[in-house]
Amino acid sequence: MQIVRYDWAEEEALKIYNMPLLELIYKAATVHRQFHDPSEVQLSSLLSIKTGACSEDCAYCPQAARYSTGIKIESLLPIEKVVESAKNAKLNGSTRFCMGAAWREIKDNDDFENVLEMVKAVNDLGMEVCCTLGMLTESQARRLKEAGLYAYNHNIDTSEEFYERIITTRTFQDRLRTLENVRKAGITVCCGGIIGMGESVKDRIKMLLTLSYLHPHPESVPINALVPIKGTPLGNRGIIQVWEMVRMIATARIMLPKSMVRLSAGRLQMSKEAQALCFLAGANSIFAGDKLLTTPNPEFNDDMKMLNLFGLRTRKAFKESENLQIN
Ligand code: SAM
Ligand code: DTB
Ligand code: SF4
């Protein structure tokens, strides 16, 4: 029996990641069955509510102002557009709706007031509302919670050591501080990272260790495969091998047994067979809808066909297993 642990050692985690592949998948699938209904997958929809012109230098990101990536810059969307998009997502079976803004941090201005209104409106639809708006303070987190925010996404992206090779305009510690503020406000934490940026296996493990030392563990852990974007410093990198994605998901499932592990960016480049292995290895959530924030995602109808083919059902909102535990 696996228990929820906060004391994983690096050696131990590396050993898990490097297990013979099929043994690793079997072990992760076993842990998955212990903590989750393996026939359920959560559908989450993403909407970019403010796009591009970001002041940060995240080497992977199409939305950083300093890279020329050809995306269409847009200021904050009107609330009606956001609600319409959330209603559509709900009709299609999404129970979680995540609004993303290309901000370094939240500022206490009209845009923030409008986002609070959006959170209220989407919460009123009975969906789990999630936001990813950059860094935030304790009082901003409290206001989001009061507006009905259920989850906040803020990724650590990689290991602390590799972080400064990817982003120089903020620190790993800044990221952790925001996560603490989110937790203190009683909002669930969505935090994961990206593989395929040139990091080593040790960096991947260190990222998972950092997540596993958060108490409680993040309720949701997105694992993204880098989507190389022309114009960004990582634009020429190749696509990560499926096996690495499977190993990462399986290791996350074992080390963070209660968390929802989300197979996030990069699905468009994966075959259905590869995605089946990811679900077997413990992924139990995906982003549904034809677009992530700025890049394409598989067609909604194709995803539904795939889930049907695998005999997977979509999960209801606010399920008990994701209940917030406050320290
Ligand atoms: N600006 C906010 C922030 O940085 O937290 C929120 C939006 S940001 C785009 C959300 C996450 O998307 C990033 O932390 C990163 O993990 C992921 N992401 C961005 N570009 C990506 C890419 N090209 N490939 C894979 N994941 C990506
Ligand atoms: C996460 O970890 N992945 C999502 C969500 N959280 C916000 C975003 C992926 C973005 C991929 C690049 C793009 O579409 O701009
Ligand atoms: Fe800005 Fe977020 Fe993109 Fe970094 S990941 S450049 S903070 S939108």
CSV table of N, CA and C in Angstrom, one decimal, residues 53-139:
chain,number,residue,atom,x,y,z
A,53,ALA,N,2.2,40.1,-24.7
A,53,ALA,CA,2.8,41.4,-24.2
A,53,ALA,C,3.2,41.2,-22.7
A,54,CYS,N,3.7,40.0,-22.3
A,54,CYS,CA,4.1,39.8,-21.0
A,54,CYS,C,5.5,40.2,-20.8
A,55,SER,N,5.8,40.8,-19.6
A,55,SER,CA,7.1,41.4,-19.3
A,55,SER,C,8.2,40.4,-19.0
A,56,GLU,N,7.8,39.1,-18.7
A,56,GLU,CA,8.7,38.1,-18.2
A,56,GLU,C,9.5,37.5,-19.4
A,57,ASP,N,10.5,36.7,-19.1
A,57,ASP,CA,11.4,36.1,-20.1
A,57,ASP,C,11.4,34.6,-20.2
A,58,CYS,N,10.3,34.0,-19.7
A,58,CYS,CA,10.2,32.5,-19.7
A,58,CYS,C,10.5,32.0,-21.1
A,59,ALA,N,11.6,31.2,-21.2
A,59,ALA,CA,12.1,30.8,-22.5
A,59,ALA,C,11.2,30.0,-23.3
A,60,TYR,N,10.2,29.4,-22.7
A,60,TYR,CA,9.3,28.5,-23.5
A,60,TYR,C,8.1,29.3,-24.0
A,61,CYS,N,7.9,30.5,-23.5
A,61,CYS,CA,6.5,31.1,-23.6
A,61,CYS,C,6.3,32.0,-24.9
A,62,PRO,N,5.2,31.7,-25.6
A,62,PRO,CA,4.9,32.5,-26.8
A,62,PRO,C,4.4,33.9,-26.4
A,63,GLN,N,4.0,34.0,-25.1
A,63,GLN,CA,3.4,35.3,-24.7
A,63,GLN,C,4.3,36.3,-24.2
A,64,ALA,N,5.6,36.0,-24.1
A,64,ALA,CA,6.6,37.0,-23.6
A,64,ALA,C,6.8,38.1,-24.7
A,65,ALA,N,6.7,39.3,-24.2
A,65,ALA,CA,6.8,40.4,-25.2
A,65,ALA,C,8.1,40.5,-25.9
A,66,ARG,N,9.2,40.0,-25.3
A,66,ARG,CA,10.5,40.1,-25.9
A,66,ARG,C,10.8,39.1,-27.0
A,67,TYR,N,9.9,38.1,-27.2
A,67,TYR,CA,10.1,37.2,-28.3
A,67,TYR,C,9.1,37.5,-29.4
A,68,SER,N,9.6,37.3,-30.6
A,68,SER,CA,8.6,37.6,-31.7
A,68,SER,C,8.0,36.3,-32.2
A,69,THR,N,6.8,36.0,-31.7
A,69,THR,CA,6.2,34.7,-32.0
A,69,THR,C,4.9,34.8,-32.8
A,70,GLY,N,4.6,36.0,-33.2
A,70,GLY,CA,3.4,36.2,-34.1
A,70,GLY,C,2.1,36.0,-33.4
A,71,ILE,N,2.0,35.9,-32.1
A,71,ILE,CA,0.6,35.7,-31.5
A,71,ILE,C,-0.1,37.1,-31.5
A,72,LYS,N,-1.4,36.9,-31.4
A,72,LYS,CA,-2.3,38.1,-31.4
A,72,LYS,C,-2.4,38.6,-30.0
A,73,ILE,N,-1.9,39.9,-29.8
A,73,ILE,CA,-2.0,40.4,-28.4
A,73,ILE,C,-3.4,40.9,-28.1
A,74,GLU,N,-3.9,40.6,-26.9
A,74,GLU,CA,-5.3,41.0,-26.6
A,74,GLU,C,-5.3,41.4,-25.1
A,75,SER,N,-6.0,42.6,-24.9
A,75,SER,CA,-6.1,43.0,-23.5
A,75,SER,C,-7.3,42.2,-22.9
A,76,LEU,N,-7.6,42.5,-21.6
A,76,LEU,CA,-8.5,41.6,-20.9
A,76,LEU,C,-9.9,41.5,-21.6
A,77,LEU,N,-10.3,40.3,-21.8
A,77,LEU,CA,-11.6,40.0,-22.5
A,77,LEU,C,-12.8,40.6,-21.7
A,78,PRO,N,-13.9,41.0,-22.3
A,78,PRO,CA,-15.0,41.4,-21.6
A,78,PRO,C,-15.7,40.2,-20.9
A,79,ILE,N,-16.3,40.4,-19.7
A,79,ILE,CA,-16.8,39.3,-18.9
A,79,ILE,C,-17.8,38.5,-19.7
A,80,GLU,N,-18.6,39.1,-20.6
A,80,GLU,CA,-19.7,38.3,-21.3
A,80,GLU,C,-19.0,37.2,-22.2
A,81,LYS,N,-17.9,37.6,-22.8
A,81,LYS,CA,-17.2,36.6,-23.6
A,81,LYS,C,-16.7,35.4,-22.8
A,82,VAL,N,-16.2,35.7,-21.6
A,82,VAL,CA,-15.6,34.7,-20.7
A,82,VAL,C,-16.8,33.8,-20.3
A,83,VAL,N,-17.9,34.4,-19.9
A,83,VAL,CA,-19.0,33.5,-19.4
A,83,VAL,C,-19.5,32.6,-20.5
A,84,GLU,N,-19.6,33.2,-21.7
A,84,GLU,CA,-20.1,32.4,-22.9
A,84,GLU,C,-19.2,31.2,-23.1
A,85,SER,N,-17.9,31.5,-23.0
A,85,SER,CA,-16.9,30.4,-23.2
A,85,SER,C,-17.0,29.3,-22.1
A,86,ALA,N,-17.3,29.8,-20.9
A,86,ALA,CA,-17.4,28.8,-19.7
A,86,ALA,C,-18.7,28.0,-19.9
A,87,LYS,N,-19.8,28.6,-20.4
A,87,LYS,CA,-21.0,27.9,-20.6
A,87,LYS,C,-20.8,26.8,-21.6
A,88,ASN,N,-20.1,27.2,-22.7
A,88,ASN,CA,-19.9,26.2,-23.8
A,88,ASN,C,-19.1,25.1,-23.3
A,89,ALA,N,-18.0,25.4,-22.5
A,89,ALA,CA,-17.2,24.3,-21.9
A,89,ALA,C,-18.0,23.4,-21.0
A,90,LYS,N,-18.9,24.0,-20.3
A,90,LYS,CA,-19.7,23.2,-19.4
A,90,LYS,C,-20.6,22.2,-20.2
A,91,LEU,N,-21.3,22.8,-21.2
A,91,LEU,CA,-22.1,22.0,-22.1
A,91,LEU,C,-21.4,20.8,-22.7
A,92,ASN,N,-20.1,21.0,-22.9
A,92,ASN,CA,-19.3,19.9,-23.5
A,92,ASN,C,-18.7,19.0,-22.5
A,93,GLY,N,-19.1,19.2,-21.2
A,93,GLY,CA,-18.7,18.2,-20.2
A,93,GLY,C,-17.5,18.6,-19.3
A,94,SER,N,-17.0,19.8,-19.5
A,94,SER,CA,-15.9,20.3,-18.6
A,94,SER,C,-16.5,20.7,-17.3
A,95,THR,N,-15.8,20.3,-16.2
A,95,THR,CA,-16.2,20.7,-14.9
A,95,THR,C,-15.3,21.7,-14.3
A,96,ARG,N,-14.2,22.0,-15.0
A,96,ARG,CA,-13.3,22.9,-14.5
A,96,ARG,C,-13.0,23.9,-15.6
A,97,PHE,N,-12.9,25.2,-15.2
A,97,PHE,CA,-12.6,26.2,-16.2
A,97,PHE,C,-11.5,27.1,-15.7
A,98,CYS,N,-10.4,27.2,-16.5
A,98,CYS,CA,-9.2,27.9,-16.1
A,98,CYS,C,-9.0,29.1,-16.9
A,99,MET,N,-8.9,30.2,-16.3
A,99,MET,CA,-8.7,31.5,-17.0
A,99,MET,C,-7.2,31.9,-16.8
A,100,GLY,N,-6.5,32.1,-17.9
A,100,GLY,CA,-5.1,32.5,-17.9
A,100,GLY,C,-4.8,33.9,-18.4
A,101,ALA,N,-4.0,34.6,-17.7
A,101,ALA,CA,-3.6,35.9,-18.1
A,101,ALA,C,-2.1,36.0,-18.2
A,102,ALA,N,-1.6,36.6,-19.2
A,102,ALA,CA,-0.1,36.8,-19.4
A,102,ALA,C,0.3,38.0,-18.6
A,103,TRP,N,0.3,37.8,-17.3
A,103,TRP,CA,0.8,38.9,-16.4
A,103,TRP,C,2.0,38.3,-15.6
A,104,ARG,N,2.9,39.2,-15.3
A,104,ARG,CA,4.0,38.9,-14.3
A,104,ARG,C,3.4,38.6,-13.0
A,105,GLU,N,2.4,39.6,-12.6
A,105,GLU,CA,1.8,39.5,-11.3
A,105,GLU,C,0.4,40.2,-11.4
A,106,ILE,N,-0.4,39.9,-10.4
A,106,ILE,CA,-1.7,40.7,-10.4
A,106,ILE,C,-1.4,42.1,-9.8
A,107,LYS,N,-2.0,43.1,-10.4
A,107,LYS,CA,-2.0,44.4,-9.9
A,107,LYS,C,-3.3,44.8,-9.3
A,108,ASP,N,-3.4,45.6,-8.3
A,108,ASP,CA,-4.6,46.0,-7.7
A,108,ASP,C,-5.3,47.1,-8.6
A,109,ASN,N,-5.8,46.7,-9.7
A,109,ASN,CA,-6.4,47.7,-10.6
A,109,ASN,C,-7.8,47.2,-11.1
A,110,ASP,N,-8.3,48.0,-12.1
A,110,ASP,CA,-9.6,47.6,-12.7
A,110,ASP,C,-9.6,46.2,-13.3
A,111,ASP,N,-8.5,45.8,-13.9
A,111,ASP,CA,-8.5,44.5,-14.5
A,111,ASP,C,-8.7,43.4,-13.4
A,112,PHE,N,-8.1,43.6,-12.3
A,112,PHE,CA,-8.2,42.6,-11.2
A,112,PHE,C,-9.7,42.6,-10.7
A,113,GLU,N,-10.3,43.8,-10.6
A,113,GLU,CA,-11.7,43.8,-10.2
A,113,GLU,C,-12.6,43.0,-11.2
A,114,ASN,N,-12.3,43.2,-12.5
A,114,ASN,CA,-13.0,42.5,-13.5
A,114,ASN,C,-12.8,41.0,-13.5
A,115,VAL,N,-11.6,40.6,-13.2
A,115,VAL,CA,-11.3,39.1,-13.0
A,115,VAL,C,-12.1,38.6,-11.9
A,116,LEU,N,-12.2,39.3,-10.8
A,116,LEU,CA,-13.0,38.9,-9.6
A,116,LEU,C,-14.5,38.7,-10.1
A,117,GLU,N,-15.0,39.5,-10.9
A,117,GLU,CA,-16.4,39.4,-11.4
A,117,GLU,C,-16.5,38.1,-12.3
A,118,MET,N,-15.4,37.9,-13.1
A,118,MET,CA,-15.4,36.7,-13.9
A,118,MET,C,-15.4,35.4,-13.0
A,119,VAL,N,-14.6,35.4,-12.0
A,119,VAL,CA,-14.6,34.3,-11.1
A,119,VAL,C,-16.0,34.0,-10.5
A,120,LYS,N,-16.6,35.1,-10.0
A,120,LYS,CA,-18.0,34.9,-9.4
A,120,LYS,C,-18.9,34.3,-10.5
A,121,ALA,N,-18.9,34.9,-11.7
A,121,ALA,CA,-19.8,34.4,-12.7
A,121,ALA,C,-19.6,32.9,-13.1
A,122,VAL,N,-18.3,32.5,-13.2
A,122,VAL,CA,-18.1,31.1,-13.5
A,122,VAL,C,-18.4,30.2,-12.4
A,123,ASN,N,-18.1,30.6,-11.2
A,123,ASN,CA,-18.5,29.9,-10.0
A,123,ASN,C,-20.0,29.6,-9.9
A,124,ASP,N,-20.7,30.7,-10.3
A,124,ASP,CA,-22.2,30.5,-10.3
A,124,ASP,C,-22.7,29.5,-11.3
A,125,LEU,N,-21.9,29.1,-12.3
A,125,LEU,CA,-22.3,28.1,-13.2
A,125,LEU,C,-22.1,26.7,-12.6
A,126,GLY,N,-21.5,26.6,-11.4
A,126,GLY,CA,-21.3,25.3,-10.8
A,126,GLY,C,-20.0,24.7,-11.2
A,127,MET,N,-19.1,25.4,-11.8
A,127,MET,CA,-17.8,24.8,-12.3
A,127,MET,C,-16.7,25.1,-11.2
A,128,GLU,N,-15.7,24.3,-11.2
A,128,GLU,CA,-14.5,24.6,-10.4
A,128,GLU,C,-13.8,25.7,-11.2
A,129,VAL,N,-13.7,26.9,-10.6
A,129,VAL,CA,-13.0,28.0,-11.3
A,129,VAL,C,-11.5,28.0,-10.9
A,130,CYS,N,-10.7,28.1,-11.9
A,130,CYS,CA,-9.3,28.1,-11.7
A,130,CYS,C,-8.7,29.4,-12.4
A,131,CYS,N,-7.7,30.0,-11.9
A,131,CYS,CA,-7.1,31.1,-12.6
A,131,CYS,C,-5.6,30.9,-12.6
A,132,THR,N,-4.9,31.5,-13.5
A,132,THR,CA,-3.5,31.5,-13.6
A,132,THR,C,-3.1,32.9,-14.0
A,133,LEU,N,-2.7,33.7,-13.1
A,133,LEU,CA,-2.6,35.2,-13.3
A,133,LEU,C,-1.2,35.7,-12.9
A,134,GLY,N,-0.2,34.8,-12.7
A,134,GLY,CA,1.1,35.2,-12.2
A,134,GLY,C,1.2,35.3,-10.7
A,135,MET,N,2.1,36.1,-10.3
A,135,MET,CA,2.3,36.2,-8.8
A,135,MET,C,1.2,36.9,-8.1
A,136,LEU,N,0.9,36.6,-6.9
A,136,LEU,CA,-0.1,37.3,-6.2
A,136,LEU,C,0.3,37.4,-4.7
A,137,THR,N,-0.4,38.4,-4.0
A,137,THR,CA,-0.1,38.6,-2.6
A,137,THR,C,-1.2,37.9,-1.8
A,138,GLU,N,-1.0,37.9,-0.5
A,138,GLU,CA,-1.9,37.2,0.4
A,138,GLU,C,-3.3,37.9,0.3
A,139,SER,N,-3.4,39.2,0.2
A,139,SER,CA,-4.7,39.8,0.2
A,139,SER,C,-5.4,39.6,-1.1
